[in-house]
Tab-separated table of C-alpha atoms in Angstrom:
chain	number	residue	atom	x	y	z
P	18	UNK	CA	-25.425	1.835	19.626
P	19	UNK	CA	-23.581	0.878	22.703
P	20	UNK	CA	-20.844	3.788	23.454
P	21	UNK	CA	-17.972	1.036	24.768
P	22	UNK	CA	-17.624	-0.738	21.236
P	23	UNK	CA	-16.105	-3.829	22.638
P	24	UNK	CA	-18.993	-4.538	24.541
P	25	UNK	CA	-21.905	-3.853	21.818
P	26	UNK	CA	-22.740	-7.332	21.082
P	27	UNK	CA	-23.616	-6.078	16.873
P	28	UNK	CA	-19.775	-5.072	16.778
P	29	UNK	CA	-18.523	-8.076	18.407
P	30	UNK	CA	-20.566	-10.599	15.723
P	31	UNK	CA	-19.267	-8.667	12.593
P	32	UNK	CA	-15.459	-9.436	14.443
P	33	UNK	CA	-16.560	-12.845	15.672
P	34	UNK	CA	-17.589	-13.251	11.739
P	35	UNK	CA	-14.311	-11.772	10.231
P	36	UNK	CA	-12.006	-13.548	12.692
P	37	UNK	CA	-13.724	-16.878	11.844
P	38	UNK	CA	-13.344	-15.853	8.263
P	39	UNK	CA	-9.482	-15.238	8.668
P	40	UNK	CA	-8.523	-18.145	10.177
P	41	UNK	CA	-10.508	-20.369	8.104
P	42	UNK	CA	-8.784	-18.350	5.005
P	43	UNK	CA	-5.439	-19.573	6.707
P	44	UNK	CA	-6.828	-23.215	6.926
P	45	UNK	CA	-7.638	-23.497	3.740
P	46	UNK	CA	-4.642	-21.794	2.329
P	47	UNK	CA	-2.685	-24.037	3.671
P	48	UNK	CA	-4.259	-27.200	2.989
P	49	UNK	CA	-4.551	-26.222	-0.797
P	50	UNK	CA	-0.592	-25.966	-0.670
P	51	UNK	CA	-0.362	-29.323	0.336
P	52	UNK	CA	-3.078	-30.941	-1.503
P	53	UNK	CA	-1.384	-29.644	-4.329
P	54	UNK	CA	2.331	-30.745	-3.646
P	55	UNK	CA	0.818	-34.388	-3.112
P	56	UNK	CA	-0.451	-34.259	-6.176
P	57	UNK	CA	2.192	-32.668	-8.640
P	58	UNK	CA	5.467	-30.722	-8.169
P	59	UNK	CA	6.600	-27.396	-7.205
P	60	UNK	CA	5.856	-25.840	-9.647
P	61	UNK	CA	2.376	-26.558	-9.866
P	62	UNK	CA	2.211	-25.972	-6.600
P	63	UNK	CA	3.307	-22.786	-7.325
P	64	UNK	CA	0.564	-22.298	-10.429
P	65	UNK	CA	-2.451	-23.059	-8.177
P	66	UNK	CA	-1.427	-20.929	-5.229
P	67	UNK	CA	-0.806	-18.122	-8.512
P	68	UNK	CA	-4.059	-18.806	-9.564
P	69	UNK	CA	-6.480	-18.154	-6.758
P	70	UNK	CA	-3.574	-14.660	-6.361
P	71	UNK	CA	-3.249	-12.979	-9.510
P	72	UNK	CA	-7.958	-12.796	-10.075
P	73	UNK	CA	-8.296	-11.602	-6.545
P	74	UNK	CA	-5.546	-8.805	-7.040
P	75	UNK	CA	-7.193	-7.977	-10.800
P	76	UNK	CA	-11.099	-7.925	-9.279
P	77	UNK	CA	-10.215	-6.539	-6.737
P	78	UNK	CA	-11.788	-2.688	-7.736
P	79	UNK	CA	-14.458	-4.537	-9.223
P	80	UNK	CA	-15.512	-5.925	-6.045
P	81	UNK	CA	-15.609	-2.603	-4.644
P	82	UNK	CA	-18.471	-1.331	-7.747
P	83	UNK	CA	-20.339	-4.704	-6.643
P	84	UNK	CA	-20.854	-3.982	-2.551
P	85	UNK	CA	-21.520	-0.082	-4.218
P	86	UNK	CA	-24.395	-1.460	-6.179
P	87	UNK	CA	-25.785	-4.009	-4.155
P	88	UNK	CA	-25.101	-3.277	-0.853
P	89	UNK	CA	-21.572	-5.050	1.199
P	90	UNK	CA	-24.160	-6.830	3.750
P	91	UNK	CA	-25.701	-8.695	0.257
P	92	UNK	CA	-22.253	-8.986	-0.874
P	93	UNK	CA	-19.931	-10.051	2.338
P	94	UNK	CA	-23.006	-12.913	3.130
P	95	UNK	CA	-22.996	-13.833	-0.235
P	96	UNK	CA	-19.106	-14.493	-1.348
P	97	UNK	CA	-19.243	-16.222	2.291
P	98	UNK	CA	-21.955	-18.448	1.345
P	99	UNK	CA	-19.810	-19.630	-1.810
P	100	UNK	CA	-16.778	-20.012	-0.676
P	101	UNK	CA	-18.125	-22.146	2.267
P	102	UNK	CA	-20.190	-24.092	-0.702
P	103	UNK	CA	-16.824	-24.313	-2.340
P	104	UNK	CA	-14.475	-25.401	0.062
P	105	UNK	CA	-16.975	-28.200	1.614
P	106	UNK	CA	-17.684	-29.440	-2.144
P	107	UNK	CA	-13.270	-29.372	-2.244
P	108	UNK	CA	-13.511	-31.772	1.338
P	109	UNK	CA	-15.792	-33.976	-0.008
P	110	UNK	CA	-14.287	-34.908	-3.386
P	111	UNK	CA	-11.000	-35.440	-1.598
P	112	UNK	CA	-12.707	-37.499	0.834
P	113	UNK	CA	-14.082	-39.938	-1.906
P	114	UNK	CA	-10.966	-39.636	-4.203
P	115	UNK	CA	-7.807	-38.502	-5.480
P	116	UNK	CA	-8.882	-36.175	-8.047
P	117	UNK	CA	-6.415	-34.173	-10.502
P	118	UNK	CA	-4.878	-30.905	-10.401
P	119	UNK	CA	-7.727	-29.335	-12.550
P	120	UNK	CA	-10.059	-29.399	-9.731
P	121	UNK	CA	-7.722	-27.754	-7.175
P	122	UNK	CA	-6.811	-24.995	-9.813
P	123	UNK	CA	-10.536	-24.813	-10.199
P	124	UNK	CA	-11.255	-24.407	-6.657
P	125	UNK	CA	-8.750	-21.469	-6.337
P	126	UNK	CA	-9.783	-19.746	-9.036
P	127	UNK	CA	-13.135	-19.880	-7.927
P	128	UNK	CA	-12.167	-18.743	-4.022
P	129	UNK	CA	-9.913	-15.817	-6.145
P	130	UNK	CA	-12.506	-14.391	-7.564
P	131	UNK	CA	-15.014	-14.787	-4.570
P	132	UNK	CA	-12.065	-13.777	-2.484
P	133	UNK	CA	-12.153	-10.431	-4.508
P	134	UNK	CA	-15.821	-9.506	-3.779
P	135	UNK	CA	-15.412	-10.508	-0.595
P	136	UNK	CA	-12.749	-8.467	0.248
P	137	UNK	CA	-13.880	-4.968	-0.293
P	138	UNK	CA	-17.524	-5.492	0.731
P	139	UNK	CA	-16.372	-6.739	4.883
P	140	UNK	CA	-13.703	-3.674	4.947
P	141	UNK	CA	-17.425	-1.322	3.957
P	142	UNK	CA	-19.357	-3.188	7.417
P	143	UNK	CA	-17.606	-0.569	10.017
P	144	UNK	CA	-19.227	2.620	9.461
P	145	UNK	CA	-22.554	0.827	9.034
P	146	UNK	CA	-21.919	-0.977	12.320
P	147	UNK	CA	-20.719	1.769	14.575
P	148	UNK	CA	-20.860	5.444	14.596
P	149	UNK	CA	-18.035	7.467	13.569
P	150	UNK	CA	-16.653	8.584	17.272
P	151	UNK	CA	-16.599	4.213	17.458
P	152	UNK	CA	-14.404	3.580	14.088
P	153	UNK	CA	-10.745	3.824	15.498
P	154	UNK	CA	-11.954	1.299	18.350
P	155	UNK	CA	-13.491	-0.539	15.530
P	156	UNK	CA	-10.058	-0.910	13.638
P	157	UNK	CA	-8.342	-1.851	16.254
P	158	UNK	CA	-10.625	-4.448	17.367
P	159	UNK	CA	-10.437	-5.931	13.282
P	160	UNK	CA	-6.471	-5.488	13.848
P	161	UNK	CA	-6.668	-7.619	17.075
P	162	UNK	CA	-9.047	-10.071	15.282
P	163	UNK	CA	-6.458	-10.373	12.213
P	164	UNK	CA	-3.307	-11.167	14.387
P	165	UNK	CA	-5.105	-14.099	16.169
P	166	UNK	CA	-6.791	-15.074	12.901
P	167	UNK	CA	-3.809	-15.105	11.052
P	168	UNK	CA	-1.857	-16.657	14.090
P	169	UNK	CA	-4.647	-19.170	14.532
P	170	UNK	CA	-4.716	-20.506	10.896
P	171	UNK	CA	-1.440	-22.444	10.371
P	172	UNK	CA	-1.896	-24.656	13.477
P	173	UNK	CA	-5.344	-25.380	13.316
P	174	UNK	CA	-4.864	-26.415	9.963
P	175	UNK	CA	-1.814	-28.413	10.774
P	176	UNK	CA	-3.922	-30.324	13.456
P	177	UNK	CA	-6.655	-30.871	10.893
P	178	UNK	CA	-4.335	-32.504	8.376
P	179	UNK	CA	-2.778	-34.375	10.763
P	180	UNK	CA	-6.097	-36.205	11.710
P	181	UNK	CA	-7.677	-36.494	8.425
P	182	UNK	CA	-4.996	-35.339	5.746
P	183	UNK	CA	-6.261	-31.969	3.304
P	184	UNK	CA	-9.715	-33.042	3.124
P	185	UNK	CA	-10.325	-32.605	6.622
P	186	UNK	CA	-8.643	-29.114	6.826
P	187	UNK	CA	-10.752	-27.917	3.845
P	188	UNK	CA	-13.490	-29.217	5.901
P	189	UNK	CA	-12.511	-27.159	9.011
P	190	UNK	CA	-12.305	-23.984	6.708
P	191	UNK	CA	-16.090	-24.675	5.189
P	192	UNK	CA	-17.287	-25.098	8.769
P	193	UNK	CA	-15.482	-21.669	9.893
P	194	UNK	CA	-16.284	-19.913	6.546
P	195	UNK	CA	-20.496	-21.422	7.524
P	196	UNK	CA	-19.905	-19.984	11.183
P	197	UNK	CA	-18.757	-16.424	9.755
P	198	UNK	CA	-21.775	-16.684	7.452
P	199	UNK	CA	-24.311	-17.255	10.420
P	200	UNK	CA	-22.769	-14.614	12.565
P	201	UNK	CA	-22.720	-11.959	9.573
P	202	UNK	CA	-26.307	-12.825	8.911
P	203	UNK	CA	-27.377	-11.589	12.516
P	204	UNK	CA	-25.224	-8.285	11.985
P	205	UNK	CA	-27.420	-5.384	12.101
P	206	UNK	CA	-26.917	-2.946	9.526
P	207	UNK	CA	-27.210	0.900	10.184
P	208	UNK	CA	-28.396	3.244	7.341
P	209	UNK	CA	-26.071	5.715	6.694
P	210	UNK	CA	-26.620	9.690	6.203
P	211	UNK	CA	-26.133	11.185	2.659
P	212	UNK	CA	-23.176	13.436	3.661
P	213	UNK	CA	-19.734	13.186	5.047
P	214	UNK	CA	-19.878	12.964	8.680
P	215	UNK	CA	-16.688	14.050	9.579
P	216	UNK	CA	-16.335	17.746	10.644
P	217	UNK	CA	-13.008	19.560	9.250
P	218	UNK	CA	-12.218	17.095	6.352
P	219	UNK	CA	-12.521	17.715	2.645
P	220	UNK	CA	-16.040	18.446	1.622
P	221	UNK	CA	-17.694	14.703	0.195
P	222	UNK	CA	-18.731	14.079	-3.427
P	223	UNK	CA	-22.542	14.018	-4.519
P	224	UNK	CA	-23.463	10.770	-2.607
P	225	UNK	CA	-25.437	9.318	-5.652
P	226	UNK	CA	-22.672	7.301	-7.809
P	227	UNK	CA	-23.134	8.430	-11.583
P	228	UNK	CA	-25.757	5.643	-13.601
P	229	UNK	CA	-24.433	3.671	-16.087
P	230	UNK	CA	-22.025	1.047	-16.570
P	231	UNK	CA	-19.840	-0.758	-13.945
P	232	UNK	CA	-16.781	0.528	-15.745
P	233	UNK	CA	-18.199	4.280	-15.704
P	234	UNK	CA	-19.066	3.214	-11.926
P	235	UNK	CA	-15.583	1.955	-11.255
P	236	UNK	CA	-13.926	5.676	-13.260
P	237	UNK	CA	-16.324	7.441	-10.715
P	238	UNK	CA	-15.513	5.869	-7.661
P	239	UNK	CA	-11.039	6.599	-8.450
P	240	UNK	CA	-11.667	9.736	-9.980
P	241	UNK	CA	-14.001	10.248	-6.224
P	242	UNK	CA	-10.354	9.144	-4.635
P	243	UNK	CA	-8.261	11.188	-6.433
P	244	UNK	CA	-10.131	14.819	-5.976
P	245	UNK	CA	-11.104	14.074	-2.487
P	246	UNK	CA	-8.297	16.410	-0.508
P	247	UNK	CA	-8.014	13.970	2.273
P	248	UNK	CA	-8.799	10.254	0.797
P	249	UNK	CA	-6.935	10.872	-1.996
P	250	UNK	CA	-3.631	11.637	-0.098
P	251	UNK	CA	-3.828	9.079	2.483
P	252	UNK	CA	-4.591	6.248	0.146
P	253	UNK	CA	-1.410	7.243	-2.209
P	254	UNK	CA	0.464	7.682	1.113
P	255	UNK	CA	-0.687	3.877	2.171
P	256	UNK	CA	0.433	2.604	-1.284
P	257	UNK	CA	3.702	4.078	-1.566
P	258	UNK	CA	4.856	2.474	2.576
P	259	UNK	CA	3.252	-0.959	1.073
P	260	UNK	CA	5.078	-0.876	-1.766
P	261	UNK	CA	8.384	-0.001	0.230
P	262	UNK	CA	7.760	-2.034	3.017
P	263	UNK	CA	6.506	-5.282	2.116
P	264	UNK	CA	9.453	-6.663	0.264
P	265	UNK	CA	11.989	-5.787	2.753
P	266	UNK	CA	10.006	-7.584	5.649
P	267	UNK	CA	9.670	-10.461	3.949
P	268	UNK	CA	12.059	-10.936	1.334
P	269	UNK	CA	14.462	-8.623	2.472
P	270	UNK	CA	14.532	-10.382	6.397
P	271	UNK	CA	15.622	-13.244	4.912
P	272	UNK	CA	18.318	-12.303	3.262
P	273	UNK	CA	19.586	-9.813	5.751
P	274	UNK	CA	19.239	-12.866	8.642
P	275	UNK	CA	21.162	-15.197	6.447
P	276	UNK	CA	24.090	-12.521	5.710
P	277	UNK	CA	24.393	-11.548	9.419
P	278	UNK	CA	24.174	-15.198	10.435
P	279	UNK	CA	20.682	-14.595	12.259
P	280	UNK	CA	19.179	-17.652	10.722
P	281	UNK	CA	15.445	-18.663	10.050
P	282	UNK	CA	15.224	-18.437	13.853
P	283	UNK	CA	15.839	-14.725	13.734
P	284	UNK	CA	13.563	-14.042	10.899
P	285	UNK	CA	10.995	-16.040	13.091
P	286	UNK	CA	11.893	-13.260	16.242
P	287	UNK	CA	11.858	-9.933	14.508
P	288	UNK	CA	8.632	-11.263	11.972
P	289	UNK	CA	7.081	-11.919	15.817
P	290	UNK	CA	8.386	-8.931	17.094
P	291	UNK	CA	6.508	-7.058	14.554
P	292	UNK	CA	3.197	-9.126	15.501
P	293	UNK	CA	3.607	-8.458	19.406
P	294	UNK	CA	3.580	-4.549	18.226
P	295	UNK	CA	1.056	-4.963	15.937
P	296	UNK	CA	-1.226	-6.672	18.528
P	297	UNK	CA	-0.373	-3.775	21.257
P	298	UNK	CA	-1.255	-1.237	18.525
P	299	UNK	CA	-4.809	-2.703	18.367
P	300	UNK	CA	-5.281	-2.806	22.409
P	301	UNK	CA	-4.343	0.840	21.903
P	302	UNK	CA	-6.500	2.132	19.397
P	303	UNK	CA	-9.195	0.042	20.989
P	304	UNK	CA	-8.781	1.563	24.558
P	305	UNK	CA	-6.915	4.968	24.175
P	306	UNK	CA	-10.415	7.103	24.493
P	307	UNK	CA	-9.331	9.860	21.755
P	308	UNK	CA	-6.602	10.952	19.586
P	309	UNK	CA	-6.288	14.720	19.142
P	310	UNK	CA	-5.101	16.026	15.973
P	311	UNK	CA	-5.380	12.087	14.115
P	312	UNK	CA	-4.177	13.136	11.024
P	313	UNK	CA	-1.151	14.484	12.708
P	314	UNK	CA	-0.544	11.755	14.409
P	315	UNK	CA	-0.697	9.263	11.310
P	316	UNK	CA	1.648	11.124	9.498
P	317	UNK	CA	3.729	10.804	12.690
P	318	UNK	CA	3.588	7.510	13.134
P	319	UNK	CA	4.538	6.815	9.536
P	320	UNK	CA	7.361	8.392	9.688
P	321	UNK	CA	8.862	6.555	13.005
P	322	UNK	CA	7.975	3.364	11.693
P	323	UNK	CA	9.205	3.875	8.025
P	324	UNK	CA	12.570	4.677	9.982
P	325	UNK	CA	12.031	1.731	12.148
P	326	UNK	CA	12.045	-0.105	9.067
P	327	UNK	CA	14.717	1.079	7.466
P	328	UNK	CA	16.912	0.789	10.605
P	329	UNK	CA	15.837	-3.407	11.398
P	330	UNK	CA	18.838	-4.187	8.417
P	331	UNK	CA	20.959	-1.515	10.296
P	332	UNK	CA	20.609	-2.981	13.691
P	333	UNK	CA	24.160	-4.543	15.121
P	334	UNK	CA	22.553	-7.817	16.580
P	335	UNK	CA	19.563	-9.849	16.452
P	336	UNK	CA	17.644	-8.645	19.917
P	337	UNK	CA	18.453	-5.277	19.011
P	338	UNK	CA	16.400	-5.753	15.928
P	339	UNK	CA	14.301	-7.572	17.976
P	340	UNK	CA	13.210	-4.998	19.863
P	341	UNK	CA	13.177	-2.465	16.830
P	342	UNK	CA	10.577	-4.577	15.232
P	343	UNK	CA	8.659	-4.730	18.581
P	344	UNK	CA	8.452	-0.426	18.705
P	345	UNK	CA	7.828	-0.509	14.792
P	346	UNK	CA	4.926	-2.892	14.936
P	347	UNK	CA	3.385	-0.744	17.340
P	348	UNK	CA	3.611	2.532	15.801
P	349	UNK	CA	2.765	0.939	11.970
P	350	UNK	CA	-0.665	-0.711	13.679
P	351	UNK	CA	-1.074	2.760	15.208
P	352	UNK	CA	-0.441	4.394	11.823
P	353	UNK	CA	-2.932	2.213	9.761
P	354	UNK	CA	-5.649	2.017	12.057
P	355	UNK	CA	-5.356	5.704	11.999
P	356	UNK	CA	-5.512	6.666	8.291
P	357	UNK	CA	-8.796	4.020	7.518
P	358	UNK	CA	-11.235	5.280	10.482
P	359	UNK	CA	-9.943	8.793	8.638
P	360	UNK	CA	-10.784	7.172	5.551
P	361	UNK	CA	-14.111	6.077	6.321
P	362	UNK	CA	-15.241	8.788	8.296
P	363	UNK	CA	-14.276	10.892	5.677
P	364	UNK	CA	-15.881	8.439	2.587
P	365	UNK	CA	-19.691	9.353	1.155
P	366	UNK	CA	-21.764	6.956	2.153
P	367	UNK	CA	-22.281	5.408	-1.712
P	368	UNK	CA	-18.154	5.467	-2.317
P	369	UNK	CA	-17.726	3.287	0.767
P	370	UNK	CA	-16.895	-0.518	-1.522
P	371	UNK	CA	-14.502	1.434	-4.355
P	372	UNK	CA	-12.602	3.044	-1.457
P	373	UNK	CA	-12.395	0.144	0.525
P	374	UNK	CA	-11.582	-1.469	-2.856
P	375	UNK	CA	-8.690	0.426	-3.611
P	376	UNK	CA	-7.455	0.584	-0.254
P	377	UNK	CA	-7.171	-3.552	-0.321
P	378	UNK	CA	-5.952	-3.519	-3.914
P	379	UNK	CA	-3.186	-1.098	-2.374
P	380	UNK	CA	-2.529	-4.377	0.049
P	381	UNK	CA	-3.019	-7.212	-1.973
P	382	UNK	CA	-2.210	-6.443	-5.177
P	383	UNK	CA	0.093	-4.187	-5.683
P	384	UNK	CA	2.664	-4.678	-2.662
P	385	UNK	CA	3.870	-8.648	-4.840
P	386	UNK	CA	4.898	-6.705	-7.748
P	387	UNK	CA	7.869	-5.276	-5.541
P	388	UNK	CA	9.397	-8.837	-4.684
P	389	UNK	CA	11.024	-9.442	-7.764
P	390	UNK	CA	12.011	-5.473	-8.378
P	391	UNK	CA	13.863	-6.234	-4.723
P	392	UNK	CA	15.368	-9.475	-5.603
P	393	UNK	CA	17.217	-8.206	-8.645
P	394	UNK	CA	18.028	-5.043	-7.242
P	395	UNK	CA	19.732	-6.777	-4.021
P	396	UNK	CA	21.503	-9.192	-6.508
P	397	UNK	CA	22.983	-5.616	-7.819
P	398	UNK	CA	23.867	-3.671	-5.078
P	399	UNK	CA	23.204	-5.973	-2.295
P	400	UNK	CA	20.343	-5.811	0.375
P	401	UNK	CA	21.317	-3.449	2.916
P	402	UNK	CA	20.927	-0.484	0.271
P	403	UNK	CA	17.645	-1.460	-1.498
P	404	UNK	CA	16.477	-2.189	2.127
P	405	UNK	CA	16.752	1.750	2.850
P	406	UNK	CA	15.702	2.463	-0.172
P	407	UNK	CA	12.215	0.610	0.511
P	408	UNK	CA	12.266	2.909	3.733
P	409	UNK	CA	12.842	5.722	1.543
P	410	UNK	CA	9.744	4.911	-0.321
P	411	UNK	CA	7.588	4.161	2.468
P	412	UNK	CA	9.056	7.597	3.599
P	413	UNK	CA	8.020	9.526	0.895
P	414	UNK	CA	4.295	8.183	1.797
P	415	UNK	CA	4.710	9.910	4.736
P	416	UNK	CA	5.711	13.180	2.881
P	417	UNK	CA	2.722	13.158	1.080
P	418	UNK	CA	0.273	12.714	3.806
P	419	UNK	CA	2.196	15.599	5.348
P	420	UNK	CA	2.065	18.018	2.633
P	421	UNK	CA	-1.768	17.567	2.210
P	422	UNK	CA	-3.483	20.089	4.640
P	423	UNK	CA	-6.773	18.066	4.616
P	424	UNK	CA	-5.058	15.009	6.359
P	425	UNK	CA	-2.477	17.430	8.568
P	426	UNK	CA	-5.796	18.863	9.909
P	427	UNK	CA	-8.164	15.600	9.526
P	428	UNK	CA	-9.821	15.357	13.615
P	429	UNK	CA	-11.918	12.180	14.208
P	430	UNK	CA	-15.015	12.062	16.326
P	431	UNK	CA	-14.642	10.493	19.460
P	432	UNK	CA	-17.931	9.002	21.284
């Protein structure tokens, strides 16, 4: 493989491929929204968005047992060969009609689901695409390609509706969706060794999963997450920030920029603060050659930026939080980047899809169920405490990574 990552041309189609992928998701995402409210009210609008959600967040660990079993090259081209079938069918009968709601809470039910193998089979392409001294370059490259991806989405599916209405945006997102299948067809996948690869972490499992049944499959791969001395801790540690976080910078900015006066405006700045750290995080982890002591440093990192967090509702005036958000982005894109080359370096070879799984079920699935716990607590005691309190929990991620001498010791390869 190439030793600079960014220029081996294998690494930059899988990214090409994912970006394409993310900001068609956007595209269509949005156009489904308003296909929807043109055809029925809010809160059907509401139902088909929950739809295409709530399978995605409940498949998501099956998804991983899938790209297990069959491989996440078979699985990534796959799911992106049916939702691009999907979506174009979607353009098409909108083109020739105005059909009813059924078909659009078909349609996300259907991209849900694929949405859910699709998922944890793209996060299992790094290690199989780049050697372990490449994967923290590799992460930061994917967190680079998801801030334009996701920044990408809403405009060029604005533009497409404004030309040709929803059926011409889900049209855009079939023709990026059939450009991220071409480009992960020509990815070359590299067979991986038996054994953990990473010197000084926790010893790896057998690398054969247990036969049997998905379900015993699925068992195997969290009971593989919850023995493994560094995995184990660093996924729990990721679960307990998103469930602290996620609420309070998205819920909890609004309400803390409508009490302090701030305005949608100022949720706009610090929520783009956040994004210009995020995208400096990934030019870092991309182009900083090594990181000495990386489980160290990710426990570090978590720890300034779960302050960071907690001190956005305690800043005195908008560019102060501003600027907060700016330094917490950075360090939180650091942090993450961090803990999932650690992750996969540290992953047998045959777990790769369940942990990747059950880190994006960590993401998508279980950070929602903290909106409404937030909302009612803020209604009780107001925001500014249950703000901290998230903190506090994202905190207390950080105090498990730190009392778990696998990840205080975890070193990554460096090439």
């Amino acid at each position: 493989m190439n030793g600079n990552v960014w220029r081996d041309a294998n690494v930059l189609r899988w990214l090409a491929a994912y970006g394409a992928s993310l900001v068609g998701d956007g595209v269509y995402f949005l156009a489904l929204g308003w296909a929807a409210a043109q055809t029925a009210g809010p809160a059907e609008v509401g139902l088909v968005m929950a739809v295409g959600a709530i399978p995605r967040a409940l498949l998501m660990l099956g998804g991983g047992v899938v790209a297990d079993r069959f491989g996440p090259r078979l699985v990534v081209i796959s799911s992106d060969a049916v939702r691009c079938a999907v979506v174009l069918g979607l353009a098409l009968v909108l083109a020739l009609g105005s059909p009813g709601l059924w078909v659009l809470v078909l349609v996300a039910l259907v991209f849900g689901i694929v949405d859910a193998l699709f998922m944890p089979a793209v996060g299992a392409l790094p290690p199989r695409i780049a050697g372990p001294g490449q994967l923290v370059r590799v992460q930061g490259l994917r967190s680079l390609a998801e801030r334009v991806g996701h920044t990408a989405g809403p405009p060029v599916a604005g533009l497409a509706m404004g030309l040709g209405g929803p059926a011409s945006a889900f049209a855009v997102a079939s023709a990026l969706f059939g450009l991220s299948l071409v480009l992960l067809v020509a990815v070359r996948i590299t067979p991986l060794p038996a054994s953990d690869p990473t010197a000084g972490s926790a010893p790896a499992e057998a690398s054969a999963p247990p036969a049997g049944s998905p379900w015993a499959q699925l068992r195997s791969g969290l009971g593989y997450v919850r023995r493994h001395g560094l995995i184990g801790p660093l996924v729990l540690s990721g679960a307990l920030s998103q469930l602290g976080t996620s609420a309070p910078m998205t819920l909890g900015l609004i309400l803390v920029s409508e009490e302090r006066g701030w305005g949608p405006g100022g949720v706009g700045w610090i929520i783009g603060g956040m994004g210009l750290g995020a995208a400096s995080s990934a030019l870092v982890l991309t182009l900083v050659p090594r990181f000495p002591r990386a489980g160290a440093i990710q426990n570090l990192t978590l720890i300034i930026g779960s302050a960071g967090i907690g001190g956005l509702v305690l800043a005195p005036s908008l560019p102060v939080a501003v600027g907060l958000a700016v330094l917490t982005g950075l360090v939180c894109g650091i942090c993450g980047g961090l803990a999932i080359a650690l992750i996969q370096t540290a992953t047998d070879p045959s777990y790769l899809g369940r942990v990747s799984s059950v880190m994006a079920f960590t993401a998508v699935g279980l950070a929602p169920l903290a909106y409404p716990v937030f909302g009612l607590a803020a209604d009780l005691w107001g925001v500014v405490p249950v703000f901290l309190a998230g903190a506090a929990v994202s905190m207390a991620g950080a105090i498990v990574g730190t009392s778990a001498p696998a990840v205080r010791r975890a070193e990554l390869a460096f090439a």
